[in-house]
Amino acid sequence: MSSISGLVAVLLTVLQWAGRGLPSPVRPICDPRVLDRFIMEARDTENALRGCKAGCGVTGTFVVPLTNVDFVVLETKDTEEQALEVQSGLFLFGQALGAVRESVSRAAVKSLIDNNKSNIHSLGQVLRSLHIKDLSLSPAPAVGDSATRKVSSLSELLRVHTNFLRGKVRLLLTNAPACQQNST
Amino acid sequence: MTNNNLNKLLVFCVLFCAQKTSIVHGAQALETKVALLLHAEPENPKCFAEGMSDLTCFWEEDEERAGSADQYSFIYTYQNENSSECSVTALPAAGGKRLYFCRLSQTQLFVPLDIRVFRDELLIHNRSLFIELVFLLDPPANLTLTSTGTQGQLKASWLPPSLKYMGDSMMYEVSYTMAGSHIGKVEEVQASSELILRGLQSGTKYKVRIRVKLDGISYSGYWSTWTDPVLMETMPGDLDPLIVSLSLIISLVLTLLSLLVLMSHRRFLLKKIWPIIPTPESKFQGLFKVYVFASLEYETRYEEWLGHSTGGLWLRPAYFYSEEFPAPLEVLSEVSLGPALPSSALPPKASEALGEEDEDEKLKRVDSALMEGWRETPQEHWPMDQLRAIHQHPAPWTQSSLLESHDAYVTLNAQNHSGEEPLDDILEETLPLQVLFASGRTSSESRSDLGSFQQSSGLGRLSSQSSFEYPNHTWPPKGPGYTYMAVADSGVSMDYSPMSSSKIDDIGKGVIYTNEYKNEIPAHRRPIGTPIHFAF
């Protein structure tokens, strides 16, 4: 009897663990300060690693999304299109930052990169809360190469990363329908 | 047709005028912004974005170096894109300079923009910027001040610049100063369109202005120009309720304290405000006189007596000569007393008269003393004697009748006397003034209406008491009923004690006085022995 109760307890614990990973309905995160914090941390990382000698030992090229925003053009795009752009871009950045982390040797740089990576992951959560599918973990989205470009240095990568967050991601979150209902 | 043409012309004119006004207004705004950027931005060309899709760049050239606008070329390149060129325009500026402008109407944000300026194929300016970081907005519109209803507060509200997507990134700076003062305070507020200014002085005019800037996280830029100041007066000062209530409490407490002090010292204050007329009763005991009746003759007698007693230390005729004389109630006929009686025999015998002696003898002795005192006066009247005589004998008196009257009593209570002459003097001085009624046995019980006189000059004590109440007195009032009034005269004040009695019979049988003699001599009066009684 005691062994059975122990098994039951273990089962419950395992199920609870698994239950954490399952998606659950969350409140829409509409506070712009959430993304603002991510932006500021990305900027701090960019500033900190700008003077890195020899690119902090990072070599290779990284595919990054385009960050330009034309408001006139933006008006013509709907939310889904914007969301697609954002999600593919976040995916690309995740990949690139992962590759950078493998290249760098200094612990301080590693921690900064890790922080940005976790921020990207958190952004996926935010998008999910706004009922926008998170494709950052899924395979490469169906976005053409025109929407991407290549960078060859860490500083450039981080700058593009910051611009992407400030621009497209923020505009998407500001215009999210889930948040528009709350605001006037 | 003509009307239509005229109408069209009119509309055109109006539109043209309106446009001209807006152009003029726009030009003025541009002028201020240019001036601001010339001061704030060190790089060239100076660029600013006013809206979401525009960019204005300009640079300044000296007149001598300046060429025409055609000589300049403005080349801009977005990242990963091909270059484009912007047309340059020139405007004259103050101080002998020229400004060259280039304006882009469609821009891309969040990407680097490279700008190169050439003058005749010569690169003069090179700059890379992010357009979303060079915003220079128009100042907020419709700045209004309202009262919040609370002391020392004002509410400032305004209309934010109408930029989509950027409302929550705007930061405002509110500057408020007292009208006429140069020292002001500044408050910052983010992503809001109103602010409550606190800590202001009441009833003061304040000058408020505001400017706007993007917060710098996603978008950034320069501080806009200040709005035109708006004046507003704060609510007038009001009595602080706390101060009012504290003042009331303090005044109440002070009032109570003053009342307490007044109550505790009321006697002292009464003495000061309404001083009691001093009476010499305490010093001149035995001077009080009780008159059953007062007459003018008696007043005369009294005055004469005062003349005799000028030698006494404690007798001040002038002092005692009161202007108040008892008012006569009835006029009696004059009675002249008999010849002087031997006085020498009296004093010792008066002392011996204490106790059980022949009353007649006592009376005679006292009478002789009385006579002696009165011998100098041609007409000596004793009001009491007169009254008593009247009681007994309505006919005009003679001395003999007086002597024969059994109703007149003069009692002399002597104690510890040690000398004849002094006593004699005393008798002289006191007796005529007093009618002494005392019952020796009941002297202690009787209520004394007169002060007892005490002579402390070594002669012992000679106390005289008179009272209308002596239960055992031998004062058989007979005769017609009388209403009379007793008067106590201390020489300074008169104390009238009204009493009524239908018959004189009742005088001694009960308490007649209802008012207690106020100048009661305190307990130091020694009880005396049996008074000397003698009747006439």
XYZ file of C-alpha atoms in Angstrom:
720
model
C 0.000 0.000 0.000
C 2.730 2.416 0.826
C 4.452 1.719 -2.481
C 1.231 2.385 -4.364
C 0.717 5.674 -2.568
C 4.283 6.604 -3.332
C 3.740 5.840 -6.991
C 0.618 7.959 -7.014
C 2.484 10.818 -5.469
C 5.225 10.569 -8.041
C 2.684 10.440 -10.833
C 0.959 13.550 -9.596
C 4.226 15.387 -9.363
C 5.186 14.410 -12.887
C 1.840 15.456 -14.232
C 2.124 18.781 -12.528
C 5.494 19.306 -14.147
C 4.172 18.482 -17.516
C 1.174 20.686 -16.920
C 3.427 23.691 -16.616
C 4.563 23.414 -20.191
C 1.054 23.271 -21.542
C -0.303 26.455 -22.843
C -2.868 28.053 -20.615
C -5.030 31.059 -21.323
C -3.341 34.148 -19.997
C -4.320 37.728 -19.673
C -3.238 39.948 -22.573
C -0.028 41.718 -21.701
C -0.622 45.171 -23.052
C 1.661 47.173 -20.821
C 4.216 48.812 -23.095
C 6.676 48.869 -20.227
C 7.194 45.157 -20.561
C 8.599 45.486 -24.047
C 10.350 48.688 -23.045
C 12.368 46.752 -20.552
C 13.429 44.268 -23.212
C 14.367 47.104 -25.505
C 16.479 48.774 -22.849
C 18.272 45.574 -22.040
C 18.982 44.955 -25.701
C 20.335 48.459 -25.997
C 22.497 48.018 -22.955
C 23.908 44.830 -24.408
C 24.592 46.576 -27.714
C 26.397 49.433 -25.963
C 28.352 47.107 -23.759
C 29.637 44.958 -26.593
C 30.212 47.739 -29.120
C 33.840 48.122 -28.093
C 34.445 44.441 -28.120
C 37.717 43.724 -29.766
C 37.629 41.481 -32.744
C 33.925 41.172 -32.396
C 34.317 39.404 -29.094
C 35.612 36.408 -30.986
C 32.391 36.010 -32.900
C 32.776 35.030 -36.546
C 30.395 34.030 -39.234
C 27.286 35.555 -40.708
C 23.850 35.718 -39.245
C 20.528 36.053 -40.920
C 18.536 38.817 -39.446
C 15.173 40.315 -40.365
C 14.661 43.744 -41.776
C 13.779 46.338 -39.255
C 12.533 49.246 -41.366
C 9.050 50.528 -40.724
C 7.157 52.687 -43.135
C 4.064 53.964 -41.454
C 2.347 54.581 -44.684
C 2.961 51.013 -45.703
C 2.183 49.834 -42.212
C -1.288 51.242 -42.423
C -1.954 48.934 -45.268
C -0.783 45.851 -43.454
C -3.093 43.985 -41.165
C -2.216 42.529 -37.836
C -1.607 39.037 -39.050
C 0.927 40.149 -41.570
C 2.692 42.172 -38.972
C 2.579 39.294 -36.583
C 4.143 37.037 -39.127
C 6.974 39.419 -39.673
C 7.567 39.757 -35.980
C 7.501 36.101 -35.273
C 9.857 35.177 -38.069
C 12.195 37.901 -37.038
C 12.212 36.775 -33.441
C 12.950 33.293 -34.615
C 15.907 34.447 -36.620
C 17.280 36.414 -33.719
C 16.917 33.467 -31.438
C 18.916 31.377 -33.827
C 21.598 33.954 -34.261
C 21.995 34.637 -30.564
C 22.233 30.935 -29.928
C 25.045 30.659 -32.426
C 26.791 33.680 -30.883
C 26.631 32.157 -27.464
C 28.492 29.139 -28.692
C 31.238 31.297 -30.150
C 31.988 33.608 -27.239
C 34.273 32.566 -24.437
C 33.938 35.378 -21.899
C 31.440 34.741 -19.215
C 30.216 38.315 -19.046
C 29.369 38.298 -22.727
C 27.695 34.960 -22.339
C 25.449 36.224 -19.575
C 24.401 39.211 -21.623
C 23.584 37.056 -24.598
C 21.654 34.689 -22.368
C 19.628 37.552 -21.046
C 18.642 38.655 -24.495
C 17.751 35.152 -25.444
C 15.448 34.807 -22.486
C 13.885 38.151 -23.391
C 13.109 36.856 -26.842
C 11.514 33.835 -25.288
C 9.455 36.058 -23.010
C 8.332 38.065 -26.016
C 6.926 34.884 -27.440
C 4.884 34.526 -24.286
C 3.654 38.057 -24.641
C 2.583 37.454 -28.189
C 0.783 34.353 -27.135
C -1.081 36.295 -24.523
C -2.260 38.567 -27.286
C -3.560 35.537 -29.139
C -0.744 35.736 -31.620
C 0.779 32.451 -32.392
C 4.342 32.056 -31.248
C 6.394 30.714 -34.070
C 9.752 31.422 -32.544
C 10.172 27.833 -31.534
C 8.774 26.397 -34.681
C 10.810 25.825 -37.808
C 11.701 28.695 -40.121
C 8.581 30.565 -41.126
C 7.508 31.004 -44.676
C 9.061 34.360 -45.136
C 10.987 35.274 -48.182
C 14.639 36.301 -48.224
C 13.617 39.794 -49.082
C 12.591 40.201 -45.591
C 15.995 39.264 -44.251
C 19.589 40.236 -44.610
C 22.909 39.086 -43.469
C 25.169 40.557 -40.798
C 28.723 39.549 -40.035
C 29.502 41.132 -36.676
C 28.124 40.861 -33.200
C 27.653 44.592 -32.787
C 25.662 44.787 -36.019
C 23.596 41.827 -34.931
C 22.821 43.442 -31.605
C 21.979 46.739 -33.242
C 19.567 45.147 -35.610
C 18.120 43.245 -32.724
C 17.497 46.445 -30.813
C 15.970 48.168 -33.835
C 13.727 45.258 -34.497
C 12.377 45.325 -30.989
C 11.879 49.072 -30.985
C 10.136 49.120 -34.297
C 8.179 46.237 -35.545
C 7.662 44.352 -32.348
C 6.518 47.396 -30.470
C 4.167 48.499 -33.180
C 2.649 45.082 -33.277
C 2.056 45.063 -29.548
C 0.665 48.578 -29.603
C -1.759 47.726 -32.365
C -2.704 44.314 -31.064
C -6.469 43.933 -31.125
C -6.473 42.426 -27.665
C -4.943 45.619 -26.325
C -7.041 47.903 -28.475
C -10.178 46.761 -26.658
C -8.880 48.041 -23.342
C -7.645 51.386 -24.557
C -9.905 54.209 -25.767
C -23.046 82.397 -64.817
C -21.670 85.557 -63.453
C -22.883 84.658 -60.015
C -21.263 81.255 -60.183
C -18.006 82.758 -61.276
C -18.146 85.255 -58.494
C -18.858 82.543 -55.996
C -15.972 80.481 -57.206
C -13.710 83.484 -57.046
C -14.847 84.196 -53.523
C -14.230 80.640 -52.387
C -10.838 80.677 -54.006
C -9.936 83.851 -52.251
C -11.025 82.506 -48.899
C -9.086 79.319 -49.362
C -6.074 81.231 -50.511
C -6.242 83.483 -47.474
C -6.622 80.542 -45.157
C -3.763 78.771 -46.766
C -1.688 81.862 -46.569
C -2.464 82.127 -42.885
C -1.489 78.557 -42.319
C 1.596 79.019 -44.392
C 2.519 82.030 -42.368
C 1.840 80.112 -39.207
C 3.822 77.169 -40.510
C 6.665 79.428 -41.410
C 6.715 80.882 -37.950
C 6.754 77.422 -36.433
C 9.570 76.421 -38.712
C 11.506 79.470 -37.721
C 11.285 78.641 -34.047
C 12.262 75.037 -34.645
C 15.183 76.000 -36.754
C 16.342 78.369 -34.081
C 15.935 75.675 -31.471
C 17.891 73.083 -33.428
C 20.609 75.487 -34.311
C 21.121 75.760 -30.599
C 20.553 72.119 -29.613
C 22.053 70.011 -32.394
C 25.741 70.175 -33.052
C 25.826 67.886 -36.086
C 25.129 68.909 -39.629
C 22.813 68.706 -41.322
C 20.305 69.233 -38.598
C 17.351 67.013 -39.119
C 14.093 66.642 -37.314
C 10.909 64.726 -37.779
C 7.627 66.409 -37.018
C 5.318 63.552 -37.761
C 5.336 59.880 -38.505
C 6.416 60.044 -42.110
C 8.457 63.170 -42.594
C 11.954 64.438 -42.124
C 13.268 67.973 -42.453
C 16.967 68.599 -42.699
C 18.752 71.916 -42.994
C 22.139 73.432 -42.696
C 23.480 76.927 -42.426
C 25.971 78.672 -44.607
C 27.587 82.053 -44.462
C 26.594 84.500 -47.074
C 29.984 84.761 -48.680
C 30.370 81.045 -48.997
C 26.793 80.370 -49.839
C 25.800 79.521 -53.306
C 22.506 78.932 -54.911
C 20.404 75.975 -53.975
C 21.280 74.236 -57.193
C 24.803 73.876 -56.132
C 23.865 71.620 -53.311
C 22.799 67.990 -53.450
C 21.301 66.082 -50.620
C 21.801 62.304 -50.912
C 20.197 59.931 -48.426
C 20.464 56.178 -48.230
C 18.508 53.718 -46.083
C 20.206 50.611 -44.976
C 20.271 47.944 -47.599
C 18.637 50.254 -50.064
C 19.678 52.432 -52.912
C 20.441 56.081 -52.487
C 17.964 58.775 -53.178
C 18.277 62.475 -53.593
C 16.306 65.288 -52.024
C 15.805 68.682 -53.600
C 17.363 71.568 -51.723
C 15.719 74.947 -51.105
C 17.349 78.050 -49.726
C 15.992 80.662 -47.346
C 17.606 83.785 -46.024
C 18.423 83.916 -42.371
C 19.355 86.550 -39.851
C 22.902 87.580 -39.317
C 23.907 87.377 -42.961
C 23.456 83.651 -43.280
C 21.509 81.342 -45.491
C 19.609 78.223 -44.660
C 19.293 75.270 -46.991
C 16.482 72.872 -46.479
C 15.599 69.391 -47.608
C 12.340 67.716 -46.743
C 11.461 64.031 -47.085
C 7.808 63.101 -47.175
C 8.141 59.371 -46.838
C 10.511 57.875 -44.330
C 11.502 54.603 -42.814
C 12.057 54.263 -39.135
C 14.096 51.894 -37.101
C 16.707 51.665 -39.824
C 19.841 53.695 -40.147
C 19.726 56.556 -42.634
C 22.850 57.926 -44.236
C 22.806 61.547 -45.350
C 25.409 63.191 -47.470
C 25.395 66.784 -48.578
C 27.428 67.890 -51.543
C 28.173 71.336 -52.774
C 29.403 71.224 -56.234
C 30.450 67.589 -55.896
C 32.178 68.406 -52.632
C 30.996 66.561 -49.623
C 30.337 69.057 -46.908
C 28.167 67.120 -44.528
C 27.859 63.447 -43.671
C 25.564 62.030 -41.069
C 23.901 58.741 -40.124
C 20.815 58.829 -38.002
C 17.670 57.057 -37.006
C 14.682 59.104 -37.866
C 12.688 57.875 -34.859
C 15.339 59.408 -32.633
C 15.147 62.975 -33.958
C 11.565 63.909 -33.280
C 10.825 67.575 -32.702
C 7.155 67.845 -32.007
C 4.865 70.818 -31.905
C 4.067 71.951 -28.401
C 0.851 70.652 -26.879
C -2.254 72.573 -27.742
C -5.139 73.878 -25.676
C -3.346 74.204 -22.381
C -6.042 74.999 -19.821
C -5.942 75.548 -16.084
C -8.844 74.685 -13.852
C -9.448 74.671 -10.151
C -9.677 71.336 -8.427
C -11.790 72.665 -5.605
C -8.992 72.156 -3.149
C -6.836 74.834 -1.621
C -3.467 75.379 -3.249
C -4.110 73.216 -6.271
C -4.542 73.736 -9.939
C -5.237 71.226 -12.670
C -3.462 71.641 -15.967
C -4.803 69.815 -18.991
C -3.707 69.853 -22.585
C -4.096 68.199 -25.955
C -1.176 65.885 -26.838
C 0.317 65.981 -30.313
C -1.711 63.773 -32.573
C 0.830 61.099 -33.431
C -0.386 57.626 -33.811
C 1.507 54.849 -32.090
C 3.434 57.369 -30.021
C 0.910 58.541 -27.444
C 2.309 56.351 -24.711
C 5.854 57.388 -25.449
C 5.346 61.091 -24.852
C 6.843 62.934 -21.924
C 5.718 66.367 -20.749
C 7.347 69.028 -18.687
C 5.085 71.492 -16.860
C 6.610 74.704 -15.636
C 4.661 76.881 -13.195
C 5.700 80.126 -11.557
C 3.984 82.786 -9.538
C 3.019 85.681 -11.722
C 5.749 88.246 -11.541
C 8.332 85.859 -10.200
C 11.196 84.311 -12.096
C 11.647 81.325 -9.863
C 9.514 78.459 -10.997
C 9.078 74.786 -10.523
C 9.016 72.042 -13.090
C 7.143 68.795 -13.026
C 7.428 65.879 -15.436
C 4.633 63.609 -16.401
C 4.583 60.690 -18.812
C 1.911 59.476 -21.171
C -0.787 61.700 -19.685
C -2.781 64.666 -20.790
C -3.353 66.338 -17.417
C -1.491 67.128 -14.239
C -2.530 68.428 -10.811
C -0.190 71.052 -9.439
C -0.026 70.867 -5.667
C 1.515 72.916 -2.954
C 0.536 76.232 -4.469
C -0.155 79.370 -2.502
C -3.736 80.373 -2.045
C -5.083 83.390 -3.784
C -2.058 83.701 -6.039
C -1.835 83.980 -9.785
C 0.252 81.327 -11.436
C 1.781 81.187 -14.898
C 1.905 77.703 -16.384
C 3.462 76.431 -19.605
C 4.272 73.021 -20.999
C 6.506 71.297 -23.525
C 6.683 67.773 -24.899
C 9.315 65.224 -25.832
C 9.394 61.510 -26.658
C 10.573 59.341 -23.819
C 13.593 57.855 -25.548
C 12.906 54.134 -25.343
C 11.435 53.506 -28.733
C 11.290 57.074 -29.951
C 13.362 60.022 -28.975
C 13.945 63.590 -29.940
C 14.303 67.143 -28.737
C 12.232 69.138 -26.307
C 9.561 71.088 -28.058
C 9.184 74.801 -27.618
C 7.205 76.070 -24.644
C 3.547 76.802 -25.095
C 2.289 80.296 -24.522
C 1.883 80.781 -20.743
C -1.565 80.474 -19.248
C -2.457 82.457 -16.137
C -4.791 81.297 -13.396
C -5.414 82.347 -9.837
C -5.644 79.752 -7.132
C -8.503 79.596 -4.707
C -8.447 82.317 -2.060
C -7.081 81.406 1.271
C -9.465 80.100 3.774
C -9.289 79.926 7.429
C -7.633 76.776 8.329
C -10.289 74.879 10.289
C -7.656 73.530 12.598
C -6.496 77.016 13.512
C -10.069 78.187 14.048
C -10.913 75.302 16.323
C -7.706 75.665 18.299
C -8.353 79.369 18.776
C -11.848 78.668 20.049
C -10.589 76.068 22.491
C -7.860 78.348 23.799
C -10.251 81.247 24.276
C -12.684 78.976 26.083
C -9.963 77.719 28.380
C -8.813 81.259 29.119
C -12.370 82.324 29.860
C -12.827 79.460 32.276
C -9.560 80.238 33.998
C -10.453 83.881 34.407
C -13.846 82.936 35.794
C -12.200 80.610 38.281
C -9.818 83.326 39.375
C -12.656 85.797 39.733
C -14.742 83.398 41.755
C -11.900 82.539 44.066
C -11.087 86.163 44.686
C -14.578 87.550 44.558
C -14.534 88.719 48.110
C -11.348 90.569 47.572
C -12.683 92.070 44.387
C -15.945 93.017 46.035
C -14.027 94.791 48.741
C -12.199 96.719 46.119
C -15.178 97.528 44.000
C -17.761 97.941 46.693
C -15.794 98.679 49.785
C -17.458 98.067 53.061
C -17.754 101.217 54.983
C -15.465 100.636 57.886
C -16.961 100.671 61.278
C -15.056 101.255 64.441
C -17.049 98.709 66.249
C -14.170 96.525 67.055
C -12.232 99.286 68.588
C -14.973 101.038 70.334
C -16.901 98.422 72.000
C -19.767 99.414 74.098
C -20.477 102.426 72.076
C -23.364 100.942 70.386
C -26.567 102.310 71.366
C -29.912 100.826 71.108
C -32.685 103.179 71.007
C -36.116 102.106 71.499
C -36.992 105.533 70.590
C -35.105 108.433 69.328
C -35.985 111.964 69.638
C -34.496 115.192 68.833
C -33.833 115.886 72.427
C -31.917 112.803 72.707
C -29.868 113.796 69.798
C -29.036 116.924 71.547
C -28.160 114.956 74.598
C -26.006 112.795 72.548
C -24.158 115.681 71.161
C -23.618 117.049 74.567
C -22.311 113.819 75.735
C -19.922 113.746 72.875
C -18.645 117.030 74.056
C -17.836 115.551 77.459
C -15.923 112.705 76.244
C -13.255 114.406 74.301
C -10.551 113.211 76.587
C -10.914 109.589 75.907
C -8.270 107.985 73.955
C -10.527 105.843 72.116
C -13.246 108.366 71.903
C -13.167 110.597 68.999
C -16.154 112.746 69.114
C -15.488 114.142 65.756
C -15.146 110.700 64.482
C -18.134 109.456 66.246
C -20.177 112.357 65.426
C -22.151 110.709 62.842
C -24.337 112.596 60.628
C -26.796 109.886 60.842
C -29.069 110.313 63.680
C -31.890 108.147 64.404
C -35.011 109.368 62.892
C -37.525 110.314 65.452
C -40.592 108.254 65.539
C -42.330 109.974 68.309
C -41.780 113.030 70.266
C -41.903 112.764 73.930
C -42.063 115.523 76.424
C -38.898 116.519 78.027
C -37.995 114.988 81.220
C -35.409 116.532 83.375
C -33.602 114.271 85.615
C -33.014 114.808 89.256
C -30.058 116.300 90.982
C -26.760 114.744 90.837
C -26.362 111.770 92.922
C -23.362 111.037 94.880
C -21.141 109.188 92.599
C -18.536 108.137 94.930
C -20.778 105.765 96.589
C -21.824 104.091 93.505
C -18.903 102.391 91.999
C -17.999 100.188 94.861
C -21.541 99.621 95.543
C -22.087 98.884 91.956
C -19.653 96.168 92.260
C -21.275 94.933 95.309
C -24.500 95.114 93.572
C -23.663 92.013 91.731
C -25.631 89.259 92.951
C -28.578 89.426 95.313
C -28.967 92.832 96.715
C -31.711 94.972 97.344
C -32.883 95.984 94.017
C -34.016 99.282 95.058
C -30.719 100.121 96.493
C -29.006 99.076 93.369
C -31.239 101.029 91.265
C -30.796 104.038 93.343
C -27.125 103.788 93.160
C -27.092 103.425 89.486
C -29.519 106.107 89.194
C -27.271 108.323 91.116
C -24.543 107.441 88.755
C -26.719 108.272 85.909
C -27.669 111.485 87.460
C -24.140 112.261 88.059
C -23.407 111.782 84.474
C -26.167 113.956 83.550
C -25.851 116.521 86.176
C -24.064 118.865 83.938
C -26.712 118.914 81.430
C -29.630 121.070 82.039
C -31.963 118.812 80.345
C -31.139 115.305 80.528
C -33.325 112.934 78.861
C -32.975 109.397 78.685
C -34.988 108.082 75.835
C -35.501 104.780 77.413
C -36.415 106.356 80.633
C -38.750 108.578 78.888
C -40.330 105.787 77.082
C -40.690 103.770 80.141
C -42.048 106.682 81.935
C -44.508 107.206 79.195
C -45.492 103.666 79.430
C -46.239 104.068 82.985
C -47.177 107.619 83.186
C -48.501 109.245 80.113
C -48.456 112.549 81.923
C -45.431 114.709 81.746
C -42.731 113.421 83.798
C -40.818 114.677 86.577
C -37.770 113.357 87.921
C -39.499 111.849 90.790
C -41.884 110.108 88.538
C -38.999 108.840 86.647
C -37.428 107.609 89.689
C -40.565 106.079 90.804
C -41.119 104.336 87.590
C -40.587 100.695 87.815
C -40.257 100.261 84.200
C -37.024 101.953 83.603
C -34.099 99.782 84.139
C -30.558 100.610 84.053
C -28.303 97.745 84.664
C -24.712 98.004 85.167
C -22.633 94.911 85.050
C -19.333 95.573 86.585
C -16.554 93.093 86.948
C -13.031 93.269 88.171
C -13.142 96.880 88.581
C -10.409 98.279 90.624
C -10.992 101.817 91.086
C -13.747 104.105 91.736
C -12.941 107.106 89.833
C -12.101 105.482 86.592
C -15.213 103.576 86.901
C -16.960 106.683 87.646
C -15.635 108.156 84.522
C -16.648 105.189 82.692
C -20.055 105.440 84.031
C -20.211 108.974 83.055
C -19.226 108.251 79.635
C -21.128 105.202 78.958
C -24.224 105.224 80.903
C -25.961 108.108 79.385
C -25.601 106.531 76.090
C -26.938 103.267 76.923
C -29.901 101.742 78.302
C -28.865 98.640 79.813
C -31.087 95.752 79.995
C -29.669 92.660 81.161
C -30.644 89.813 83.189
C -27.748 88.805 85.167
C -28.702 85.280 85.379
C -29.602 84.945 81.888
C -27.094 87.269 80.542
C -25.329 84.525 78.897
C -28.450 83.356 77.309
C -29.820 86.592 76.267
C -29.102 87.721 72.953
C -27.161 90.782 73.241
C -28.032 93.552 71.021
C -25.389 95.785 72.140
C -21.804 95.298 72.083
C -20.384 94.717 75.405
C -18.063 97.383 76.428
C -14.865 96.333 77.860
C -12.534 98.640 79.519
C -9.170 97.170 79.534
C -7.317 99.973 81.032
C -6.921 98.223 84.238
C -10.199 99.029 85.539
C -11.464 95.693 84.813
C -14.219 94.924 82.629
C -17.326 96.775 82.553
C -19.637 95.125 80.242
C -22.990 96.354 79.559
C -25.518 94.476 77.775
C -28.858 95.384 76.756
C -31.271 93.203 75.215
C -34.857 93.191 74.655
C -35.051 89.647 75.343
C -34.576 88.715 78.853
C -36.924 86.156 79.877
C -36.616 86.820 83.492
C -36.316 90.437 83.353
C -38.205 92.599 85.669
C -39.372 94.898 83.159
C -43.008 94.688 83.367
C -44.277 96.651 80.525
C -47.576 98.059 81.269
C -49.548 100.613 79.614
C -50.683 101.209 76.172
C -49.411 99.304 73.271
C -46.589 100.711 71.377
C -44.949 100.120 68.148
C -41.445 101.189 68.294
C -38.224 100.639 66.694
C -34.915 99.826 68.132
C -31.967 101.588 66.818
C -28.408 100.669 67.270
C -26.129 103.541 66.833
C -22.448 103.018 66.841
C -21.746 106.571 66.087
C -20.877 105.709 62.565
C -23.699 103.636 61.317
C -27.192 103.079 62.406
C -28.837 99.807 62.574
C -32.548 99.950 62.681
C -34.381 96.967 63.872
C -38.014 97.274 63.365
C -40.145 95.569 65.784
C -43.719 95.825 66.599
C -45.470 95.141 69.690
C -49.014 95.883 70.408
C -48.414 96.046 74.068
C -45.443 96.897 75.999
C -46.251 93.932 78.070
C -44.865 91.715 75.508
C -41.527 93.290 75.409
C -39.841 91.248 77.847
C -41.807 88.169 77.502
C -40.436 87.013 74.322
C -38.145 87.679 71.619
C -38.937 90.950 70.127
C -35.971 91.393 68.021
C -36.076 89.491 64.911
C -32.924 90.926 63.602
C -29.823 90.092 65.274
C -27.635 92.876 66.277
C -24.944 92.927 63.757
C -22.232 94.411 65.815
C -22.190 91.571 68.101
C -19.184 91.562 70.240
C -17.378 88.318 69.997
C -16.786 85.860 72.649
C -14.107 87.745 74.452
C -16.789 89.486 76.283
C -16.727 88.163 79.627
C -19.882 87.127 81.206
C -20.728 89.364 83.942
C -22.371 88.811 87.075
C -25.801 89.717 88.116
C -26.492 93.126 86.882
C -27.588 95.820 89.080
C -31.184 96.341 88.742
C -32.999 99.193 89.897
C -36.324 100.377 88.947
C -37.889 103.662 89.007
